[in-house]
């Protein structure tokens, strides 16, 4: 049922001439320790096409223990729809990593939680 709904939605998009939605897939190392630098990546696509012309891609990292404090870092375009930063997390804990992607007149903000160290 879900697959049918998704196919039907794509069909309606194509028939109406509306562009496909821009999607952003956040990719992080499986394990990270406080104080060490790691690459964080997001792959931006629209349908089957890599988005290499995003207007803005920003990573925002927030420690859930201090939600009013966050760090935002502009990403660098690496090619093939991939945008990245290198960053470190100052202390152990649970963080959210959210990307703010503006591309092709759309804005998406996917978010993932990551545990640094033992949390």
PDB file of N, CA and C in Angstrom, residues 29-117:
ATOM      1  N   UNK A  29      30.198   9.020  10.583  1.00  0.00           N
ATOM      2  CA  UNK A  29      30.911   7.827  11.040  1.00  0.00           C
ATOM      3  C   UNK A  29      30.048   7.076  12.066  1.00  0.00           C
ATOM      4  N   UNK A  30      30.211   5.758  12.120  1.00  0.00           N
ATOM      5  CA  UNK A  30      29.394   4.968  13.049  1.00  0.00           C
ATOM      6  C   UNK A  30      29.711   5.269  14.503  1.00  0.00           C
ATOM      7  N   UNK A  31      30.985   5.467  14.819  1.00  0.00           N
ATOM      8  CA  UNK A  31      31.384   5.768  16.197  1.00  0.00           C
ATOM      9  C   UNK A  31      32.265   7.002  16.194  1.00  0.00           C
ATOM     10  N   UNK A  32      32.016   7.885  17.177  1.00  0.00           N
ATOM     11  CA  UNK A  32      32.822   9.097  17.300  1.00  0.00           C
ATOM     12  C   UNK A  32      33.127   9.335  18.773  1.00  0.00           C
ATOM     13  N   UNK A  33      34.300   9.897  19.022  1.00  0.00           N
ATOM     14  CA  UNK A  33      34.734  10.214  20.377  1.00  0.00           C
ATOM     15  C   UNK A  33      34.870  11.725  20.522  1.00  0.00           C
ATOM     16  N   UNK A  34      34.642  12.215  21.726  1.00  0.00           N
ATOM     17  CA  UNK A  34      34.758  13.650  21.996  1.00  0.00           C
ATOM     18  C   UNK A  34      36.182  14.137  21.735  1.00  0.00           C
ATOM     19  N   UNK A  35      36.284  15.339  21.178  1.00  0.00           N
ATOM     20  CA  UNK A  35      37.568  15.981  20.975  1.00  0.00           C
ATOM     21  C   UNK A  35      38.322  15.574  19.723  1.00  0.00           C
ATOM     22  N   UNK A  36      37.832  14.597  18.974  1.00  0.00           N
ATOM     23  CA  UNK A  36      38.505  14.182  17.745  1.00  0.00           C
ATOM     24  C   UNK A  36      37.746  14.711  16.538  1.00  0.00           C
ATOM     25  N   UNK A  37      38.471  15.021  15.461  1.00  0.00           N
ATOM     26  CA  UNK A  37      37.827  15.552  14.267  1.00  0.00           C
ATOM     27  C   UNK A  37      37.313  14.421  13.380  1.00  0.00           C
ATOM     28  N   UNK A  38      36.133  14.653  12.802  1.00  0.00           N
ATOM     29  CA  UNK A  38      35.497  13.679  11.925  1.00  0.00           C
ATOM     30  C   UNK A  38      34.866  14.392  10.733  1.00  0.00           C
ATOM     31  N   UNK A  39      34.810  13.708   9.582  1.00  0.00           N
ATOM     32  CA  UNK A  39      34.086  14.266   8.440  1.00  0.00           C
ATOM     33  C   UNK A  39      32.596  13.968   8.570  1.00  0.00           C
ATOM     34  N   UNK A  40      31.772  14.965   8.342  1.00  0.00           N
ATOM     35  CA  UNK A  40      30.324  14.801   8.289  1.00  0.00           C
ATOM     36  C   UNK A  40      29.912  15.144   6.869  1.00  0.00           C
ATOM     37  N   UNK A  41      29.057  14.302   6.273  1.00  0.00           N
ATOM     38  CA  UNK A  41      28.666  14.513   4.880  1.00  0.00           C
ATOM     39  C   UNK A  41      27.155  14.475   4.741  1.00  0.00           C
ATOM     40  N   UNK A  42      26.686  15.145   3.688  1.00  0.00           N
ATOM     41  CA  UNK A  42      25.291  15.047   3.281  1.00  0.00           C
ATOM     42  C   UNK A  42      25.280  14.929   1.762  1.00  0.00           C
ATOM     43  N   UNK A  43      24.520  13.961   1.283  1.00  0.00           N
ATOM     44  CA  UNK A  43      24.380  13.766  -0.157  1.00  0.00           C
ATOM     45  C   UNK A  43      23.021  14.329  -0.560  1.00  0.00           C
ATOM     46  N   UNK A  44      23.037  15.300  -1.462  1.00  0.00           N
ATOM     47  CA  UNK A  44      21.818  16.003  -1.868  1.00  0.00           C
ATOM     48  C   UNK A  44      21.423  15.531  -3.269  1.00  0.00           C
ATOM     49  N   UNK A  45      20.174  15.087  -3.382  1.00  0.00           N
ATOM     50  CA  UNK A  45      19.671  14.599  -4.665  1.00  0.00           C
ATOM     51  C   UNK A  45      18.288  15.165  -4.941  1.00  0.00           C
ATOM     52  N   UNK A  46      17.917  15.108  -6.206  1.00  0.00           N
ATOM     53  CA  UNK A  46      16.562  15.437  -6.641  1.00  0.00           C
ATOM     54  C   UNK A  46      16.188  14.356  -7.639  1.00  0.00           C
ATOM     55  N   UNK A  47      15.335  13.439  -7.201  1.00  0.00           N
ATOM     56  CA  UNK A  47      15.054  12.267  -8.012  1.00  0.00           C
ATOM     57  C   UNK A  47      16.316  11.433  -8.099  1.00  0.00           C
ATOM     58  N   UNK A  48      16.728  11.099  -9.310  1.00  0.00           N
ATOM     59  CA  UNK A  48      17.947  10.312  -9.527  1.00  0.00           C
ATOM     60  C   UNK A  48      19.179  11.194  -9.727  1.00  0.00           C
ATOM     61  N   UNK A  49      19.002  12.513  -9.722  1.00  0.00           N
ATOM     62  CA  UNK A  49      20.078  13.448 -10.050  1.00  0.00           C
ATOM     63  C   UNK A  49      20.769  13.992  -8.806  1.00  0.00           C
ATOM     64  N   UNK A  50      22.120  13.989  -8.826  1.00  0.00           N
ATOM     65  CA  UNK A  50      22.884  14.646  -7.770  1.00  0.00           C
ATOM     66  C   UNK A  50      22.695  16.149  -7.898  1.00  0.00           C
ATOM     67  N   UNK A  51      22.561  16.829  -6.767  1.00  0.00           N
ATOM     68  CA  UNK A  51      22.410  18.288  -6.766  1.00  0.00           C
ATOM     69  C   UNK A  51      23.779  18.904  -6.492  1.00  0.00           C
ATOM     70  N   UNK A  52      24.384  19.451  -7.529  1.00  0.00           N
ATOM     71  CA  UNK A  52      25.693  20.081  -7.412  1.00  0.00           C
ATOM     72  C   UNK A  52      25.608  21.602  -7.401  1.00  0.00           C
ATOM     73  N   UNK A  53      24.393  22.131  -7.372  1.00  0.00           N
ATOM     74  CA  UNK A  53      24.211  23.575  -7.432  1.00  0.00           C
ATOM     75  C   UNK A  53      23.400  24.117  -6.253  1.00  0.00           C
ATOM     76  N   UNK A  54      23.559  23.497  -5.074  1.00  0.00           N
ATOM     77  CA  UNK A  54      22.834  23.978  -3.893  1.00  0.00           C
ATOM     78  C   UNK A  54      23.274  25.403  -3.561  1.00  0.00           C
ATOM     79  N   UNK A  55      22.304  26.221  -3.196  1.00  0.00           N
ATOM     80  CA  UNK A  55      22.611  27.604  -2.825  1.00  0.00           C
ATOM     81  C   UNK A  55      23.281  27.673  -1.463  1.00  0.00           C
ATOM     82  N   UNK A  56      22.834  26.785  -0.548  1.00  0.00           N
ATOM     83  CA  UNK A  56      23.378  26.798   0.806  1.00  0.00           C
ATOM     84  C   UNK A  56      23.254  25.406   1.412  1.00  0.00           C
ATOM     85  N   UNK A  57      24.332  24.968   2.063  1.00  0.00           N
ATOM     86  CA  UNK A  57      24.313  23.739   2.842  1.00  0.00           C
ATOM     87  C   UNK A  57      25.049  24.029   4.144  1.00  0.00           C
ATOM     88  N   UNK A  58      24.331  23.914   5.260  1.00  0.00           N
ATOM     89  CA  UNK A  58      24.891  24.227   6.573  1.00  0.00           C
ATOM     90  C   UNK A  58      24.620  23.053   7.510  1.00  0.00           C
ATOM     91  N   UNK A  59      25.638  22.657   8.261  1.00  0.00           N
ATOM     92  CA  UNK A  59      25.467  21.662   9.308  1.00  0.00           C
ATOM     93  C   UNK A  59      25.263  22.382  10.629  1.00  0.00           C
ATOM     94  N   UNK A  60      24.314  21.898  11.436  1.00  0.00           N
ATOM     95  CA  UNK A  60      24.085  22.447  12.774  1.00  0.00           C
ATOM     96  C   UNK A  60      24.159  21.311  13.779  1.00  0.00           C
ATOM     97  N   UNK A  61      25.067  21.440  14.737  1.00  0.00           N
ATOM     98  CA  UNK A  61      25.253  20.437  15.771  1.00  0.00           C
ATOM     99  C   UNK A  61      24.804  21.004  17.114  1.00  0.00           C
ATOM    100  N   UNK A  62      23.969  20.227  17.819  1.00  0.00           N
ATOM    101  CA  UNK A  62      23.428  20.673  19.104  1.00  0.00           C
ATOM    102  C   UNK A  62      23.529  19.547  20.120  1.00  0.00           C
ATOM    103  N   UNK A  63      24.143  19.828  21.264  1.00  0.00           N
ATOM    104  CA  UNK A  63      24.176  18.864  22.365  1.00  0.00           C
ATOM    105  C   UNK A  63      22.824  18.931  23.058  1.00  0.00           C
ATOM    106  N   UNK A  64      22.154  17.790  23.206  1.00  0.00           N
ATOM    107  CA  UNK A  64      20.824  17.787  23.813  1.00  0.00           C
ATOM    108  C   UNK A  64      20.834  18.257  25.265  1.00  0.00           C
ATOM    109  N   UNK A  65      21.998  18.198  25.928  1.00  0.00           N
ATOM    110  CA  UNK A  65      22.108  18.678  27.305  1.00  0.00           C
ATOM    111  C   UNK A  65      22.061  20.205  27.359  1.00  0.00           C
ATOM    112  N   UNK A  66      22.425  20.855  26.253  1.00  0.00           N
ATOM    113  CA  UNK A  66      22.407  22.323  26.179  1.00  0.00           C
ATOM    114  C   UNK A  66      21.748  22.742  24.861  1.00  0.00           C
ATOM    115  N   UNK A  67      20.442  22.522  24.741  1.00  0.00           N
ATOM    116  CA  UNK A  67      19.769  22.747  23.455  1.00  0.00           C
ATOM    117  C   UNK A  67      19.748  24.195  22.971  1.00  0.00           C
ATOM    118  N   UNK A  68      20.003  25.152  23.843  1.00  0.00           N
ATOM    119  CA  UNK A  68      20.024  26.553  23.420  1.00  0.00           C
ATOM    120  C   UNK A  68      21.337  26.944  22.761  1.00  0.00           C
ATOM    121  N   UNK A  69      22.321  26.047  22.828  1.00  0.00           N
ATOM    122  CA  UNK A  69      23.626  26.322  22.231  1.00  0.00           C
ATOM    123  C   UNK A  69      23.825  25.364  21.060  1.00  0.00           C
ATOM    124  N   UNK A  70      24.129  25.913  19.906  1.00  0.00           N
ATOM    125  CA  UNK A  70      24.412  25.065  18.750  1.00  0.00           C
ATOM    126  C   UNK A  70      25.547  25.688  17.952  1.00  0.00           C
ATOM    127  N   UNK A  71      26.158  24.854  17.138  1.00  0.00           N
ATOM    128  CA  UNK A  71      27.236  25.325  16.265  1.00  0.00           C
ATOM    129  C   UNK A  71      26.798  25.096  14.831  1.00  0.00           C
ATOM    130  N   UNK A  72      26.927  26.128  14.002  1.00  0.00           N
ATOM    131  CA  UNK A  72      26.596  26.011  12.583  1.00  0.00           C
ATOM    132  C   UNK A  72      27.877  26.179  11.760  1.00  0.00           C
ATOM    133  N   UNK A  73      28.024  25.283  10.762  1.00  0.00           N
ATOM    134  CA  UNK A  73      29.206  25.321   9.915  1.00  0.00           C
ATOM    135  C   UNK A  73      28.767  25.172   8.461  1.00  0.00           C
ATOM    136  N   UNK A  74      29.231  26.091   7.606  1.00  0.00           N
ATOM    137  CA  UNK A  74      28.952  26.007   6.169  1.00  0.00           C
ATOM    138  C   UNK A  74      29.692  24.818   5.577  1.00  0.00           C
ATOM    139  N   UNK A  75      29.006  24.044   4.755  1.00  0.00           N
ATOM    140  CA  UNK A  75      29.607  22.879   4.119  1.00  0.00           C
ATOM    141  C   UNK A  75      30.319  23.268   2.829  1.00  0.00           C
ATOM    142  N   UNK A  76      31.252  22.419   2.443  1.00  0.00           N
ATOM    143  CA  UNK A  76      32.009  22.568   1.204  1.00  0.00           C
ATOM    144  C   UNK A  76      31.481  21.541   0.210  1.00  0.00           C
ATOM    145  N   UNK A  77      31.326  21.944  -1.045  1.00  0.00           N
ATOM    146  CA  UNK A  77      30.863  21.020  -2.078  1.00  0.00           C
ATOM    147  C   UNK A  77      32.029  20.156  -2.538  1.00  0.00           C
ATOM    148  N   UNK A  78      31.865  18.828  -2.414  1.00  0.00           N
ATOM    149  CA  UNK A  78      32.911  17.882  -2.792  1.00  0.00           C
ATOM    150  C   UNK A  78      32.679  17.271  -4.171  1.00  0.00           C
ATOM    151  N   UNK A  79      31.521  17.546  -4.785  1.00  0.00           N
ATOM    152  CA  UNK A  79      31.180  16.950  -6.072  1.00  0.00           C
ATOM    153  C   UNK A  79      30.198  15.809  -5.908  1.00  0.00           C
ATOM    154  N   UNK A  80      29.547  15.439  -7.002  1.00  0.00           N
ATOM    155  CA  UNK A  80      28.580  14.345  -7.047  1.00  0.00           C
ATOM    156  C   UNK A  80      27.503  14.460  -5.969  1.00  0.00           C
ATOM    157  N   UNK A  81      27.046  15.695  -5.726  1.00  0.00           N
ATOM    158  CA  UNK A  81      25.966  15.932  -4.777  1.00  0.00           C
ATOM    159  C   UNK A  81      26.375  15.864  -3.321  1.00  0.00           C
ATOM    160  N   UNK A  82      27.660  15.710  -3.040  1.00  0.00           N
ATOM    161  CA  UNK A  82      28.142  15.562  -1.666  1.00  0.00           C
ATOM    162  C   UNK A  82      28.689  16.882  -1.137  1.00  0.00           C
ATOM    163  N   UNK A  83      28.271  17.224   0.065  1.00  0.00           N
ATOM    164  CA  UNK A  83      28.720  18.424   0.767  1.00  0.00           C
ATOM    165  C   UNK A  83      29.232  17.970   2.126  1.00  0.00           C
ATOM    166  N   UNK A  84      30.326  18.571   2.611  1.00  0.00           N
ATOM    167  CA  UNK A  84      30.906  18.058   3.850  1.00  0.00           C
ATOM    168  C   UNK A  84      31.543  19.145   4.699  1.00  0.00           C
ATOM    169  N   UNK A  85      31.761  18.764   5.950  1.00  0.00           N
ATOM    170  CA  UNK A  85      32.535  19.571   6.893  1.00  0.00           C
ATOM    171  C   UNK A  85      33.428  18.603   7.674  1.00  0.00           C
ATOM    172  N   UNK A  86      34.413  19.154   8.356  1.00  0.00           N
ATOM    173  CA  UNK A  86      35.190  18.402   9.334  1.00  0.00           C
ATOM    174  C   UNK A  86      34.988  19.120  10.651  1.00  0.00           C
ATOM    175  N   UNK A  87      34.580  18.372  11.671  1.00  0.00           N
ATOM    176  CA  UNK A  87      34.287  19.000  12.955  1.00  0.00           C
ATOM    177  C   UNK A  87      34.580  18.033  14.085  1.00  0.00           C
ATOM    178  N   UNK A  88      34.539  18.539  15.295  1.00  0.00           N
ATOM    179  CA  UNK A  88      34.683  17.700  16.480  1.00  0.00           C
ATOM    180  C   UNK A  88      33.557  18.052  17.449  1.00  0.00           C
ATOM    181  N   UNK A  89      33.258  17.128  18.318  1.00  0.00           N
ATOM    182  CA  UNK A  89      32.259  17.341  19.351  1.00  0.00           C
ATOM    183  C   UNK A  89      33.022  17.504  20.665  1.00  0.00           C
ATOM    184  N   UNK A  90      32.801  18.604  21.391  1.00  0.00           N
ATOM    185  CA  UNK A  90      33.651  18.923  22.537  1.00  0.00           C
ATOM    186  C   UNK A  90      33.557  17.955  23.713  1.00  0.00           C
ATOM    187  N   UNK A  91      32.394  17.329  23.912  1.00  0.00           N
ATOM    188  CA  UNK A  91      32.275  16.415  25.059  1.00  0.00           C
ATOM    189  C   UNK A  91      31.300  15.292  24.739  1.00  0.00           C
ATOM    190  N   UNK A  92      31.375  14.245  25.539  1.00  0.00           N
ATOM    191  CA  UNK A  92      30.476  13.113  25.359  1.00  0.00           C
ATOM    192  C   UNK A  92      29.035  13.553  25.561  1.00  0.00           C
ATOM    193  N   UNK A  93      28.126  12.890  24.880  1.00  0.00           N
ATOM    194  CA  UNK A  93      26.714  13.198  25.024  1.00  0.00           C
ATOM    195  C   UNK A  93      25.949  12.842  23.768  1.00  0.00           C
ATOM    196  N   UNK A  94      24.671  13.126  23.799  1.00  0.00           N
ATOM    197  CA  UNK A  94      23.819  12.907  22.637  1.00  0.00           C
ATOM    198  C   UNK A  94      23.620  14.244  21.937  1.00  0.00           C
ATOM    199  N   UNK A  95      23.885  14.246  20.642  1.00  0.00           N
ATOM    200  CA  UNK A  95      23.796  15.443  19.825  1.00  0.00           C
ATOM    201  C   UNK A  95      22.792  15.227  18.699  1.00  0.00           C
ATOM    202  N   UNK A  96      22.240  16.323  18.202  1.00  0.00           N
ATOM    203  CA  UNK A  96      21.532  16.263  16.931  1.00  0.00           C
ATOM    204  C   UNK A  96      22.446  16.899  15.893  1.00  0.00           C
ATOM    205  N   UNK A  97      22.451  16.296  14.724  1.00  0.00           N
ATOM    206  CA  UNK A  97      23.147  16.862  13.571  1.00  0.00           C
ATOM    207  C   UNK A  97      22.057  17.124  12.546  1.00  0.00           C
ATOM    208  N   UNK A  98      21.876  18.384  12.222  1.00  0.00           N
ATOM    209  CA  UNK A  98      20.842  18.785  11.269  1.00  0.00           C
ATOM    210  C   UNK A  98      21.505  19.526  10.121  1.00  0.00           C
ATOM    211  N   UNK A  99      21.056  19.223   8.909  1.00  0.00           N
ATOM    212  CA  UNK A  99      21.544  19.995   7.767  1.00  0.00           C
ATOM    213  C   UNK A  99      20.433  20.911   7.284  1.00  0.00           C
ATOM    214  N   UNK A 100      20.829  22.102   6.893  1.00  0.00           N
ATOM    215  CA  UNK A 100      19.918  23.077   6.302  1.00  0.00           C
ATOM    216  C   UNK A 100      20.349  23.193   4.845  1.00  0.00           C
ATOM    217  N   UNK A 101      19.545  22.647   3.956  1.00  0.00           N
ATOM    218  CA  UNK A 101      19.894  22.614   2.536  1.00  0.00           C
ATOM    219  C   UNK A 101      18.897  23.457   1.749  1.00  0.00           C
ATOM    220  N   UNK A 102      19.401  24.453   1.052  1.00  0.00           N
ATOM    221  CA  UNK A 102      18.590  25.255   0.160  1.00  0.00           C
ATOM    222  C   UNK A 102      19.086  24.983  -1.257  1.00  0.00           C
ATOM    223  N   UNK A 103      18.189  24.419  -2.069  1.00  0.00           N
ATOM    224  CA  UNK A 103      18.566  24.081  -3.439  1.00  0.00           C
ATOM    225  C   UNK A 103      17.331  24.044  -4.313  1.00  0.00           C
ATOM    226  N   UNK A 104      17.447  24.622  -5.490  1.00  0.00           N
ATOM    227  CA  UNK A 104      16.401  24.556  -6.506  1.00  0.00           C
ATOM    228  C   UNK A 104      15.035  24.993  -5.972  1.00  0.00           C
ATOM    229  N   UNK A 105      15.050  26.126  -5.292  1.00  0.00           N
ATOM    230  CA  UNK A 105      13.841  26.747  -4.736  1.00  0.00           C
ATOM    231  C   UNK A 105      13.160  25.894  -3.663  1.00  0.00           C
ATOM    232  N   UNK A 106      13.923  25.022  -3.011  1.00  0.00           N
ATOM    233  CA  UNK A 106      13.397  24.204  -1.913  1.00  0.00           C
ATOM    234  C   UNK A 106      14.349  24.300  -0.731  1.00  0.00           C
ATOM    235  N   UNK A 107      13.805  24.032   0.461  1.00  0.00           N
ATOM    236  CA  UNK A 107      14.611  24.025   1.682  1.00  0.00           C
ATOM    237  C   UNK A 107      14.247  22.780   2.469  1.00  0.00           C
ATOM    238  N   UNK A 108      15.247  21.939   2.757  1.00  0.00           N
ATOM    239  CA  UNK A 108      15.018  20.739   3.561  1.00  0.00           C
ATOM    240  C   UNK A 108      15.963  20.757   4.751  1.00  0.00           C
ATOM    241  N   UNK A 109      15.510  20.180   5.868  1.00  0.00           N
ATOM    242  CA  UNK A 109      16.278  20.222   7.109  1.00  0.00           C
ATOM    243  C   UNK A 109      16.252  18.862   7.819  1.00  0.00           C
ATOM    244  N   UNK A 110      16.852  17.829   7.227  1.00  0.00           N
ATOM    245  CA  UNK A 110      16.850  16.534   7.916  1.00  0.00           C
ATOM    246  C   UNK A 110      17.730  16.594   9.169  1.00  0.00           C
ATOM    247  N   UNK A 111      17.393  15.722  10.130  1.00  0.00           N
ATOM    248  CA  UNK A 111      18.100  15.721  11.411  1.00  0.00           C
ATOM    249  C   UNK A 111      18.310  14.277  11.854  1.00  0.00           C
ATOM    250  N   UNK A 112      19.475  13.995  12.436  1.00  0.00           N
ATOM    251  CA  UNK A 112      19.762  12.693  13.016  1.00  0.00           C
ATOM    252  C   UNK A 112      20.353  12.905  14.407  1.00  0.00           C
ATOM    253  N   UNK A 113      20.179  11.905  15.273  1.00  0.00           N
ATOM    254  CA  UNK A 113      20.818  11.933  16.586  1.00  0.00           C
ATOM    255  C   UNK A 113      22.048  11.067  16.553  1.00  0.00           C
ATOM    256  N   UNK A 114      23.078  11.500  17.268  1.00  0.00           N
ATOM    257  CA  UNK A 114      24.325  10.758  17.338  1.00  0.00           C
ATOM    258  C   UNK A 114      24.813  10.786  18.788  1.00  0.00           C
ATOM    259  N   UNK A 115      25.325   9.633  19.240  1.00  0.00           N
ATOM    260  CA  UNK A 115      25.874   9.549  20.586  1.00  0.00           C
ATOM    261  C   UNK A 115      27.396   9.629  20.473  1.00  0.00           C
ATOM    262  N   UNK A 116      27.966  10.590  21.174  1.00  0.00           N
ATOM    263  CA  UNK A 116      29.422  10.773  21.187  1.00  0.00           C
ATOM    264  C   UNK A 116      29.968  10.125  22.457  1.00  0.00           C
ATOM    265  N   UNK A 117      30.945   9.266  22.264  1.00  0.00           N
ATOM    266  CA  UNK A 117      31.502   8.536  23.410  1.00  0.00           C
ATOM    267  C   UNK A 117      30.451   7.592  23.966  1.00  0.00           C
TER     268      UNK A 117
END
